[in-house]
Each structure stands twice: as C-alpha cells, then as structure tokens.
Amino acid sequence: MVKRLFAFLGAILAGFWRTIDVLRRVVLNAVFLLLLAFVVVLLWRALPAVPDGAALVLRPAGPLVEQTTFETPLDLLRNGGVAPSQTALHDLLEAVEAARDDTRIKALVIETDRLGPTGLSKLAELRAAIVAFRQSGKPVFARGERFTQGQYYLASVADEVHVGPDGFVLLQGLARYISYFAAALDKLGVKMHVFRVGEYKAFSEPFTRNDMSEADREASRDLLEGLWTNVREDLIASRRLIPEKLDAYVNAYPDALAATGGDAVSAARDAGLIDRASTRDEWRELLKARVGVSEDGKDFRRVEADDYLAVVRATRPEQDDQVAVLVAQGAIIDGSDTQSAVGGDSLAHLIRTAREDDRVKALVLRVDSPGGSAWASEVIRRELELTREAGKPVVASMSSVAASGGYWIATGAEEIFASPASLTGSIGIFALFPELAGSLDKLGVNTDGVATSPLAGAFDPRRPLEPAAAKTIQLGIEHGYRRFLQTVAKARDMSAPEVDTVARGRVWTGEAATKLGLVDQLGGLEAAVAAAAARAGLKRYETVWPRADVGPGQRLLQRFVATFAPVAGLSGLSGLSASPFAVVINGLQQDANELLRWNDPRHLYTHCLCEAL
C-alpha cells in the first residue's frame, strides 16, 4: 500500500515536472522567435522617408559627446532602468552638412530643451556648421521652453529665436570654483605629499591648500576671459546685438528684470536676445506656415536628424579609401577602456589595427581628454608615431579639452587642429602620495615591522614617508617633465627651453595655443579630416569611426536598447536644474571617482584641473 502511494505521488510529481519543462521550452522558444523577428526587422526595415521641402529637426538630448557610451541591459539595470542621454556631435555635424546642399531640405529647426551641459568648443563647432547651412539660403528656427547659457549659445545662431511664455534666457558668464580639502585632511590626520613641476600645475592644490593660489587665479582669469570674449562676440554677431546692451544684461540682470516688472521674457526681448515668446502649439503653427504642412495635416513637414542621417548614409556610395577617426574621450588610464576613461592599451590597439588596415589611408585622432596616466599617454603617442613612420598621415583634432596627457598624445600627429575655445596645454607632471599614519594614530592603530633595505615598505601609506622615498618620487617627476618638454619640442620643432616658457602646467585656449606654436590650425573636426585626406592624396574617401568596445553583436544590442528605451520609459533626461545639494555631492563624487581611476604604474600623472567650459 505504501509503495503504491509513493508510486502514485512520484507519477504526479513526474507529470508536473514534465509540464513545467514543456512550458519552459515553449516560453524560451517564443522569446527566441520574438528576438529573431526583431533582428530581422532591424536588419530589413525600410528606410524612413525624407519629404520634399522638409525641415531637418535637431533635438539634441543630454551633453554633446565625441562618442556615445555603450549601454548594455546590465548597465540599465544597474542604473535603475535609466539610460543616460547623450548625442554624438559628429552625427549632428554630418546631418547639417548633408542637409546644406540637399534640395529636399528646406529649413533647419533647433529645439534645445533636452540639451545638457556641453563644452563651448563643441557648441561652437555645431554653430559653425549651422552658419554654413544658413549661408546656403535656407532659414534656421530655434525654440526652447527656457534657455540655459549653453542652450542659448546654440540657439542664438538661428534666424528666429523663440522662448516659452514663462521662460527665461540665463546668461551668467563663466566661472571656475573648486573645493579645497586641506583643512578637512588635517582634521582627519591625512598628510598629502605633492610632487610637481610647474607653478601652474594646479591639479594637486585642492589637497594642499584651502584657497586658490595666485598663479592658478591668474591663469584661470585669463582663460575664462578669453573664452567669454569668444562667446560674447559670437552672440553679438549672430543676433546683431548692441554690445553695451548684452553686457548690461549679463552684468546687471536684476536691473534688467526690474525694468520689466520681473518679466524675464520681456527682459530678454528688450536686450535683443529673442524674437518672440510662443507656446508649443503656436510654434507648431508657425512652422507649418514657414515650412509647410505634413501629409496628415497635423504637423509641419519634417524629418528627425537620426532618420535623415540613416537615409544619407544608406544612399551614399561606398568608397574604397577611408579616413579613420579614433576618439580619445575621458581621462587616460593604463590598460583597457572603461565607460568614462580611455585605456592606453585599448586605444593603442585601435591605432595599430587602423595602421594595418589597407583601406585606411589616413588617421585623425579626436582628443577630448584632460590627461591622466603619463605611461598610457606615451603608449598612445608611440603608436601614432609608428603609424606616421608606416606612411599613413596622422592629424590631431582637439575637442573641448586636450590638455596635459591629452596634449601629450596629440604630439604624435604631424598636424594639430583646435577650436578657439578648446582647452589645451597644461604641459606638466605631478604625483600625489597620501600619508595615513596620523589618521591611524587617531584611531589607536600603529604600524611597525622590519625591512631589508631603505625603500622596502617606504611607500606604505600607513607609515610616514621616508626622505629617500620622497627624493625618489621628486627625481622621477623632474625627469618626466624633461621628457614631456623634449617630446613637445621634437613634435613642434621648438627647443626645450622654448617649450618650458609656455608650459609649467599652464592651460591655454586653442586660440592662444595657436599663437604660441602648440597648435597648427584653428578648425573643427571637418577641417582635420579634410587635412588628413589631403595629406594622403585622397579625392574620394569614406570617414569611419572605429571603436574598441562595440562589435557587431553589441551594435545590434545598442539598436535594440535605442528602439525600446523610449517605449519602456528608459530614456533619462539631463539634469538641467539639479538641487544645490546634488551639485555639491555630485561634485565630490566626481572628484573621488577621478582619483580612483588613477593607475599609472609609476604613479606619474599628466592631468589638468580643467573642465570643458
């Protein structure tokens, strides 16, 4: 009886398990078929239509970047299902350039509401492309619900600028404020040893001072004034402003508001910054009148930049010869790339691959980096040098920041282009060593032991730094600085003493660097690519953007995420109005993350304390 009962129960459980197994197979097969169908749709879907007489619509989301970050589903889960918005600058440049001579495109529409904080040089480069579009005789219209300074700088290039009825135009000028930790480190018992060459190499100052040094104050003031002069002149030229009115708006904004009873829109209109205020429906009706009505009669005739670019690329004839644009974006670290840093080994491998590719006839290095590991910077520079020795031209193009280690790698090129607003130079080197003996003593923790030689255990942060160890680091720093000077001198056909006069850690604008001999030409990415092609003797060529972190499977996955993220609500908006607490905490977190990325095997760093302004 018991055996029959167990046999009966066993049969029931076996049947239940077989049912579960069948369901599992059905579900997995169904998911597989759905994914397969999605892949087929992605690969074979029809290209979007470009209506005749349409307006090309630019709606950049997040900051403009040189290369977007690849987000895997795991990244999305880690970030709470939110994909950070980014827009590739070169995509917008390519779209605007193609639309300039495309008879199907009648106008350009810019909507800036989702544009995040972006370096001035990137905005200036996009503005220059839009100016060229306007010169073809096609109108440009721009609108924002409100304008931050960067958003307005882009929008101001339009023929007609609109703002929401309750919006504003916020022009603040430029500033550079830094958190200093010396007093906090003293309270914690942390002694920070700093080794550097160059009075302007200010990266280490936040750890040793409680305020800005006079050298850094002088350099920062000159830098900001130079950048603001460029912005001011661009705004005056685009909007045909009276300079005194613009200066009064920026420097005495409360007075401008008081004159209009607190009406920010009227204050902006009185200063000549906008043409009119409009609601969203009024804006849509205006564009219907200026551009034309869509087939369904609900909107103006339009094509989004992404769709337009897909059509342009698909119909462009393939060329045998290529100019490869390789991007160095973020801090430079030893080893492999991360989401926010360029790995010396990864980029070196990419350069070597391009060098060995017979289709690639020339190479452009697009630099958007404040520097980092001196070791990794030299690894990258050497691969560029080998590429030139192999007979392939190399041109460097500076984005928002190409300073310190970013400038080091640029010296591997035979010609350097920069935007007037690029930040470059910062030729210097430093090292930091935290001594934690005081902190541990406060906690009652002591360190003791033995060693076989003076330097054994000398770099243990739990112990006071020995003079011999400090001397070793300083000698390495001085040698590294001399090596930096010699590298620049050889690349720029200067003497080491001549380089030293413009080095010592000082940051320059691209415009100033051109006058000092550190940069060859003022120009954007398009000019750099054209120069590389000319050096290679190319008349017809294709511009390609190789990257180490994205293969065919990852590209397909990226398209999957891009397609379904908006549907699933996984698109993050850029934080244009973060709370004051968030600004402080995020700033400290960014500083900490920057330090955690440092992994130079010799602990020597070529990094500038400069942001993409």
XYZ file of C-alpha atoms in Angstrom:
613
model
C 0.000 0.000 0.000
C 2.786 2.425 0.930
C 4.712 1.548 -2.242
C 1.629 2.275 -4.362
C 1.123 5.617 -2.585
C 4.721 6.657 -3.226
C 4.470 5.435 -6.822
C 1.289 7.486 -7.289
C 2.910 10.627 -5.799
C 6.016 10.047 -7.911
C 3.902 9.821 -11.049
C 2.134 13.079 -10.160
C 5.451 14.891 -9.497
C 6.979 13.479 -12.692
C 3.975 14.643 -14.687
C 4.125 18.063 -13.046
C 7.834 18.367 -13.865
C 7.244 17.326 -17.492
C 4.567 20.007 -17.733
C 6.930 22.638 -16.304
C 9.673 21.527 -18.710
C 7.315 21.790 -21.689
C 6.222 25.271 -20.600
C 9.860 26.284 -20.165
C 10.690 25.130 -23.681
C 7.657 26.891 -25.124
C 8.481 30.175 -23.363
C 12.176 30.055 -24.358
C 11.321 29.225 -27.959
C 8.748 32.024 -28.046
C 11.304 34.521 -26.679
C 13.872 33.287 -29.205
C 11.424 33.684 -32.089
C 10.497 37.184 -30.929
C 14.157 38.201 -30.742
C 14.795 36.643 -34.151
C 11.852 38.554 -35.612
C 13.154 41.761 -34.035
C 16.610 41.190 -35.548
C 15.057 40.625 -38.977
C 13.018 43.820 -38.631
C 16.104 45.783 -37.607
C 18.153 44.475 -40.492
C 15.484 44.750 -43.171
C 13.224 47.579 -42.102
C 12.578 50.204 -44.766
C 14.456 53.459 -44.581
C 12.427 56.421 -43.303
C 11.134 58.839 -45.917
C 12.547 62.332 -46.389
C 9.655 64.518 -47.588
C 10.396 67.123 -50.246
C 10.604 70.579 -48.696
C 11.039 69.227 -45.167
C 12.722 70.838 -42.196
C 15.615 68.954 -40.607
C 14.940 68.849 -36.851
C 17.809 68.873 -34.350
C 16.783 67.963 -30.816
C 19.999 67.001 -29.011
C 19.463 65.088 -25.767
C 21.986 65.258 -22.950
C 25.506 66.559 -23.471
C 27.172 66.564 -26.877
C 29.951 63.973 -26.825
C 32.547 62.707 -29.268
C 31.474 59.106 -28.799
C 28.349 57.840 -27.074
C 28.690 55.345 -24.231
C 27.542 51.815 -24.976
C 24.836 50.813 -22.517
C 24.180 47.093 -22.047
C 20.977 45.777 -20.420
C 23.094 45.083 -17.321
C 24.132 48.752 -17.261
C 20.479 49.746 -17.473
C 19.570 47.501 -14.553
C 22.493 48.875 -12.549
C 21.270 52.435 -13.251
C 17.695 51.705 -12.252
C 16.479 51.306 -15.827
C 17.595 54.784 -16.898
C 19.787 55.191 -19.969
C 21.815 58.422 -19.786
C 21.068 60.660 -22.747
C 23.985 61.576 -24.988
C 24.247 62.926 -28.515
C 27.242 62.348 -30.769
C 28.496 65.684 -32.078
C 29.757 64.214 -35.340
C 26.261 62.851 -36.117
C 24.792 66.350 -35.917
C 27.656 67.840 -37.921
C 27.227 65.206 -40.633
C 23.461 65.740 -40.788
C 23.704 69.529 -41.030
C 26.473 69.350 -43.638
C 24.489 66.901 -45.801
C 21.293 68.970 -45.475
C 23.060 72.125 -46.615
C 23.100 71.015 -50.270
C 20.132 68.624 -50.145
C 17.259 70.036 -52.206
C 14.766 68.004 -50.131
C 15.669 70.021 -47.016
C 14.067 73.453 -46.889
C 14.942 74.640 -43.369
C 16.551 73.706 -40.068
C 14.682 73.595 -36.754
C 16.561 73.517 -33.419
C 14.826 72.596 -30.159
C 17.170 72.814 -27.181
C 15.073 71.703 -24.198
C 16.904 68.400 -23.660
C 20.406 69.661 -24.417
C 22.612 69.122 -21.347
C 25.812 70.848 -20.200
C 28.273 70.781 -23.094
C 31.753 72.179 -23.737
C 31.810 75.531 -25.519
C 34.038 74.255 -28.303
C 31.513 71.555 -29.268
C 28.676 74.089 -29.323
C 30.852 76.477 -31.332
C 31.649 73.747 -33.859
C 27.976 72.923 -34.301
C 27.163 76.629 -34.585
C 29.757 76.968 -37.359
C 28.096 74.131 -39.294
C 24.705 75.831 -38.886
C 26.157 79.159 -40.073
C 27.334 77.370 -43.243
C 23.805 75.927 -43.605
C 22.309 79.429 -43.360
C 24.729 80.697 -45.995
C 23.089 78.291 -48.455
C 19.994 80.483 -48.204
C 17.937 78.147 -46.016
C 16.334 79.554 -42.818
C 17.021 78.324 -39.285
C 14.425 78.443 -36.485
C 15.150 77.755 -32.795
C 12.997 77.433 -29.694
C 13.355 76.482 -26.049
C 10.910 76.497 -23.175
C 13.737 78.289 -21.399
C 17.423 78.725 -22.179
C 20.440 77.915 -20.100
C 23.607 79.625 -21.271
C 24.784 76.701 -23.395
C 21.338 76.150 -24.893
C 21.050 79.803 -25.824
C 24.555 79.906 -27.279
C 23.458 77.199 -29.734
C 20.003 78.658 -30.409
C 21.322 82.181 -30.988
C 22.716 81.163 -34.382
C 19.148 80.874 -35.766
C 17.357 83.443 -37.917
C 14.471 83.411 -35.459
C 14.632 82.526 -31.746
C 11.545 81.734 -29.650
C 11.155 81.055 -25.933
C 8.209 79.779 -23.880
C 5.881 82.453 -22.454
C 7.092 81.724 -18.909
C 10.696 81.041 -19.857
C 13.940 82.960 -19.463
C 17.373 83.384 -21.020
C 20.061 82.779 -18.419
C 23.404 84.333 -19.358
C 25.769 84.168 -16.389
C 29.221 84.421 -17.875
C 31.857 81.845 -16.908
C 33.235 80.843 -13.508
C 35.644 78.335 -12.014
C 35.193 77.410 -8.365
C 36.942 74.462 -6.737
C 36.524 72.593 -3.457
C 39.689 72.580 -1.312
C 40.311 69.811 1.200
C 43.478 70.754 3.108
C 41.671 71.664 6.350
C 39.497 68.549 6.153
C 42.539 66.335 5.555
C 44.288 67.942 8.526
C 41.337 67.141 10.769
C 41.408 63.574 9.529
C 45.141 63.332 10.128
C 45.938 62.756 6.444
C 49.168 64.284 5.185
C 49.210 64.679 1.411
C 52.666 64.764 -0.169
C 52.703 66.571 -3.520
C 55.464 66.359 -6.108
C 55.174 68.543 -9.191
C 56.961 70.706 -11.720
C 55.352 73.963 -12.842
C 53.720 76.655 -10.753
C 50.558 76.432 -12.891
C 50.116 72.674 -12.427
C 47.187 73.174 -10.085
C 45.627 69.707 -10.001
C 47.216 68.913 -6.619
C 46.313 72.240 -4.969
C 42.878 71.162 -3.642
C 44.679 68.610 -1.443
C 47.282 71.017 -0.054
C 45.514 74.384 0.122
C 42.307 75.937 1.361
C 42.106 78.522 -1.400
C 43.234 79.187 -4.961
C 46.900 80.052 -5.475
C 47.745 83.347 -7.160
C 49.297 81.525 -10.117
C 46.151 79.470 -10.654
C 43.952 82.534 -10.121
C 45.878 84.458 -12.776
C 45.776 81.617 -15.297
C 42.090 80.880 -14.641
C 41.096 84.521 -15.028
C 42.930 84.825 -18.366
C 41.414 81.564 -19.562
C 37.823 82.477 -18.660
C 38.104 85.972 -20.099
C 39.420 84.567 -23.366
C 36.582 82.054 -23.620
C 33.898 84.565 -22.676
C 35.216 87.023 -25.258
C 34.621 84.394 -27.950
C 31.086 83.675 -26.700
C 30.248 87.374 -26.424
C 31.491 88.109 -29.943
C 29.537 85.158 -31.363
C 26.311 86.321 -29.692
C 26.776 89.899 -30.881
C 27.427 88.746 -34.454
C 24.562 86.228 -34.615
C 21.904 88.440 -33.030
C 23.291 91.796 -34.243
C 23.296 92.945 -30.632
C 24.389 96.268 -29.210
C 27.436 95.213 -27.118
C 26.540 97.527 -24.234
C 23.031 96.031 -24.021
C 24.415 92.495 -23.855
C 26.946 93.469 -21.181
C 24.236 95.177 -19.118
C 22.023 92.070 -19.376
C 24.812 89.773 -18.172
C 26.347 92.019 -15.522
C 23.175 93.657 -14.165
C 20.439 91.081 -14.715
C 18.424 92.164 -11.629
C 18.184 95.655 -13.119
C 17.011 94.223 -16.461
C 14.321 92.255 -14.628
C 13.301 95.244 -12.521
C 12.788 97.308 -15.671
C 10.156 94.815 -16.895
C 8.490 94.173 -13.547
C 10.167 90.785 -13.213
C 9.112 89.571 -16.676
C 12.140 87.529 -17.819
C 10.820 87.081 -21.366
C 10.371 90.834 -21.845
C 13.839 91.480 -20.428
C 15.367 89.049 -22.951
C 13.350 90.593 -25.810
C 14.363 94.124 -24.821
C 18.020 93.054 -24.889
C 17.554 91.629 -28.387
C 18.228 88.042 -27.323
C 14.933 86.580 -28.606
C 12.402 87.451 -31.295
C 9.203 86.418 -29.553
C 7.560 84.183 -26.985
C 5.428 81.313 -28.224
C 3.549 78.366 -26.795
C 4.185 74.902 -28.213
C 1.064 74.970 -30.402
C 1.893 78.473 -31.655
C 5.401 77.275 -32.517
C 3.984 74.316 -34.438
C 1.572 76.521 -36.382
C 4.350 78.982 -37.216
C 6.492 76.168 -38.639
C 3.558 74.894 -40.668
C 3.316 78.334 -42.241
C 7.062 78.735 -42.800
C 7.955 75.187 -43.884
C 4.738 73.501 -44.992
C 2.180 71.047 -43.633
C 2.803 67.316 -43.282
C 0.705 64.828 -45.275
C -1.611 64.147 -42.342
C -2.058 67.876 -41.733
C -1.183 67.560 -38.036
C 2.392 68.832 -38.048
C 4.906 70.728 -40.132
C 6.830 68.876 -42.846
C 9.828 67.467 -41.010
C 12.471 64.773 -40.675
C 14.362 63.987 -37.485
C 18.148 64.131 -37.634
C 18.578 60.409 -36.827
C 16.193 59.334 -39.588
C 17.732 61.742 -42.078
C 21.234 60.542 -41.286
C 20.183 56.897 -41.762
C 18.929 57.739 -45.263
C 22.029 59.760 -46.153
C 24.412 57.017 -45.056
C 22.433 54.236 -46.729
C 22.340 56.005 -50.098
C 25.920 57.271 -50.053
C 28.179 55.297 -52.430
C 30.794 53.201 -50.653
C 34.403 54.282 -51.155
C 37.478 52.079 -51.276
C 39.641 54.508 -49.278
C 38.957 55.500 -45.685
C 39.973 58.143 -43.180
C 39.633 56.654 -39.694
C 38.668 58.928 -36.795
C 39.748 57.476 -33.444
C 38.374 59.070 -30.279
C 40.276 59.609 -27.032
C 37.469 60.664 -24.682
C 37.813 60.945 -20.917
C 40.738 60.534 -18.524
C 43.666 58.483 -19.824
C 44.337 55.346 -17.795
C 46.697 52.415 -18.065
C 45.182 49.252 -19.530
C 41.726 48.946 -21.090
C 38.886 51.398 -21.712
C 36.136 51.964 -19.164
C 32.797 53.756 -19.569
C 34.345 57.122 -18.738
C 38.065 56.712 -19.461
C 40.279 55.858 -22.402
C 42.653 52.953 -21.830
C 46.155 53.313 -23.207
C 46.282 49.687 -24.337
C 42.813 49.815 -25.913
C 43.497 52.944 -27.959
C 46.985 51.744 -28.915
C 45.443 48.510 -30.243
C 42.865 50.503 -32.202
C 45.599 52.664 -33.747
C 47.637 49.591 -34.642
C 44.577 47.950 -36.243
C 43.922 51.063 -38.352
C 47.586 51.177 -39.360
C 47.476 47.579 -40.577
C 44.169 48.040 -42.438
C 44.910 48.595 -46.142
C 41.642 50.508 -46.648
C 42.589 53.136 -44.051
C 44.804 55.703 -45.751
C 44.921 58.359 -43.027
C 44.088 58.711 -39.350
C 42.534 61.516 -37.287
C 42.859 61.416 -33.512
C 39.951 63.300 -31.951
C 41.018 64.250 -28.419
C 38.575 65.175 -25.654
C 40.683 64.403 -22.592
C 42.195 66.312 -19.642
C 45.006 63.731 -19.467
C 45.835 61.178 -16.822
C 48.469 58.442 -16.822
C 51.800 59.574 -18.267
C 52.662 55.949 -19.036
C 49.474 55.330 -21.027
C 49.825 58.684 -22.819
C 53.260 57.679 -24.108
C 51.968 54.262 -25.201
C 49.333 56.004 -27.339
C 51.738 58.622 -28.712
C 54.242 55.947 -29.758
C 51.607 54.049 -31.762
C 50.748 57.279 -33.592
C 54.429 57.824 -34.325
C 54.712 54.287 -35.732
C 51.663 54.978 -37.924
C 53.362 58.024 -39.417
C 56.566 56.043 -39.967
C 54.455 53.457 -41.823
C 53.496 56.180 -44.297
C 49.990 56.978 -43.100
C 49.275 60.639 -42.216
C 48.099 61.390 -38.676
C 46.210 64.584 -37.782
C 45.033 65.535 -34.280
C 41.737 67.338 -33.728
C 41.121 68.901 -30.312
C 37.596 68.901 -28.945
C 36.656 70.679 -25.694
C 39.749 69.544 -23.751
C 43.082 68.249 -24.999
C 45.341 69.199 -22.125
C 48.250 67.657 -20.254
C 48.179 63.954 -21.217
C 45.601 64.913 -23.847
C 48.192 67.225 -25.388
C 50.935 64.598 -24.967
C 49.086 62.157 -27.234
C 48.299 64.936 -29.741
C 52.037 65.444 -30.294
C 52.029 62.089 -32.066
C 50.307 63.805 -35.021
C 52.020 65.752 -37.785
C 49.359 68.487 -37.680
C 47.160 69.687 -34.811
C 43.785 71.417 -35.180
C 41.916 73.092 -32.316
C 38.794 75.144 -31.783
C 39.361 78.674 -30.444
C 37.513 77.507 -27.293
C 39.458 74.258 -26.837
C 41.399 73.931 -23.586
C 44.912 72.670 -24.178
C 48.494 72.886 -22.980
C 48.910 72.125 -19.258
C 52.338 70.695 -20.045
C 53.430 69.477 -16.635
C 53.568 66.445 -14.410
C 52.824 65.627 -10.780
C 52.396 62.855 -8.229
C 50.390 62.571 -5.008
C 51.167 60.370 -2.019
C 48.732 60.227 0.922
C 50.296 59.508 4.310
C 47.724 57.950 6.663
C 49.884 57.474 9.772
C 48.189 60.412 11.518
C 44.690 59.101 10.765
C 45.528 55.646 12.051
C 47.133 57.115 15.185
C 43.870 58.923 15.989
C 42.187 55.514 15.885
C 44.841 53.898 18.042
C 46.314 51.870 15.151
C 50.118 51.647 14.967
C 52.331 50.212 12.221
C 55.688 48.550 12.898
C 57.943 45.980 11.254
C 61.297 45.326 9.577
C 62.727 45.699 6.061
C 65.828 44.515 4.216
C 66.570 47.856 2.524
C 65.673 51.573 2.885
C 62.974 51.605 0.161
C 61.339 48.323 1.160
C 57.974 49.319 2.594
C 58.813 53.005 2.063
C 55.657 53.578 0.004
C 53.299 52.072 2.557
C 50.741 54.860 3.257
C 50.395 53.612 6.856
C 53.943 54.860 7.583
C 55.458 58.355 7.438
C 57.041 58.945 4.026
C 60.813 58.497 4.237
C 63.007 61.324 2.816
C 64.700 58.838 0.480
C 61.326 57.810 -0.936
C 60.267 61.453 -1.340
C 63.513 62.222 -3.177
C 62.936 59.232 -5.467
C 59.483 60.493 -6.439
C 60.643 64.083 -6.996
C 63.522 62.953 -9.219
C 61.046 60.889 -11.251
C 58.759 63.908 -11.587
C 61.576 66.136 -12.797
C 62.715 63.521 -15.303
C 59.121 63.073 -16.515
C 58.773 66.832 -17.028
C 62.008 66.967 -19.037
C 60.731 64.051 -21.121
C 57.458 65.914 -21.704
C 59.332 69.046 -22.816
C 61.548 67.044 -25.163
C 58.553 65.229 -26.652
C 56.759 68.520 -27.356
C 59.935 70.195 -28.607
C 60.578 67.430 -31.143
C 56.968 67.412 -32.355
C 56.609 71.190 -32.588
C 60.110 71.979 -33.915
C 60.951 74.024 -30.838
C 63.715 73.883 -28.254
C 63.013 72.514 -24.781
C 63.599 75.961 -23.165
C 61.109 77.490 -25.633
C 58.511 74.895 -24.682
C 59.193 75.494 -20.989
C 58.198 79.158 -21.319
C 54.659 78.149 -22.416
C 54.499 75.002 -20.290
C 54.864 74.722 -16.497
C 51.309 73.384 -16.264
C 49.521 76.397 -17.740
C 46.272 75.831 -19.634
C 45.680 77.797 -22.849
C 42.719 78.293 -25.147
C 43.070 76.843 -28.629
C 43.305 80.368 -29.998
C 46.188 81.272 -27.665
C 47.905 77.914 -28.247
C 47.946 78.582 -31.998
C 49.824 81.838 -31.449
C 52.260 80.085 -29.090
C 53.111 77.350 -31.584
C 51.420 74.496 -29.710
C 48.657 74.167 -32.352
C 48.927 74.441 -36.147
C 45.449 75.447 -37.274
C 42.168 76.700 -35.882
C 39.389 74.466 -37.165
C 36.952 71.740 -36.278
C 36.701 68.048 -36.995
C 35.662 68.520 -40.617
C 38.796 70.582 -41.321
C 41.020 67.994 -39.625
C 39.525 65.119 -41.650
C 39.951 67.110 -44.880
C 43.593 67.842 -43.965
C 44.298 64.170 -43.286
C 42.713 63.189 -46.604
C 44.736 65.827 -48.453
C 47.964 64.568 -46.881
C 47.062 61.077 -48.088
C 46.253 62.394 -51.577
C 42.614 61.313 -51.384
C 39.893 62.864 -53.556
C 37.106 60.451 -52.669
C 37.010 58.718 -49.322
C 34.790 57.464 -46.534
C 35.092 58.654 -42.928
C 34.861 55.773 -40.447
C 34.753 55.756 -36.642
C 36.315 52.533 -35.325
C 35.877 51.835 -31.625
C 37.202 49.069 -29.440
C 34.199 48.485 -27.194
C 31.448 47.801 -29.725
C 31.363 44.804 -32.043
C 28.556 43.730 -34.433
C 26.593 41.966 -31.683
C 26.896 44.941 -29.356
C 25.817 47.328 -32.118
C 22.698 45.231 -32.637
C 22.044 45.258 -28.893
C 22.581 49.022 -28.843
C 19.950 49.426 -31.561
C 17.619 47.219 -29.532
C 18.065 49.422 -26.455
C 17.697 52.591 -28.526
C 14.491 51.277 -30.100
C 12.737 50.095 -26.947
C 14.098 52.509 -24.331
C 11.597 55.278 -25.226
C 8.737 52.773 -25.256
C 9.696 51.377 -21.862
C 10.384 54.807 -20.396
C 14.123 54.180 -20.147
C 15.356 57.490 -21.503
C 16.922 59.743 -18.896
C 16.571 63.489 -19.133
C 19.624 65.591 -18.474
C 19.557 67.312 -15.116
C 19.462 70.942 -16.088
C 18.233 72.158 -12.720
C 19.821 69.940 -10.089
C 19.349 70.919 -6.459
C 22.225 72.710 -4.677
C 22.799 69.643 -2.507
C 23.031 67.436 -5.605
C 25.561 69.813 -7.170
C 27.852 69.602 -4.133
C 27.514 65.841 -3.625
C 27.906 65.042 -7.330
C 30.999 67.245 -7.488
C 32.633 65.418 -4.582
C 31.669 62.060 -6.062
C 33.215 63.016 -9.418
C 36.429 64.080 -7.657
C 36.574 60.758 -5.816
C 35.876 58.751 -8.962
C 38.637 60.632 -10.753
C 41.171 59.631 -8.109
C 40.009 56.005 -8.117
C 40.678 55.748 -11.860
C 44.368 56.616 -11.469
C 46.503 53.555 -12.147
C 49.769 54.738 -13.706
C 52.391 52.062 -12.867
C 54.891 54.801 -11.909
C 52.223 56.988 -10.261
C 53.165 59.898 -12.549
C 50.264 61.889 -13.949
C 49.779 64.473 -16.670
C 46.311 65.757 -15.809
C 44.910 69.264 -15.835
C 42.358 70.511 -13.345
C 40.237 71.880 -16.149
C 36.723 71.211 -17.342
C 35.086 71.528 -20.729
C 33.804 75.067 -20.257
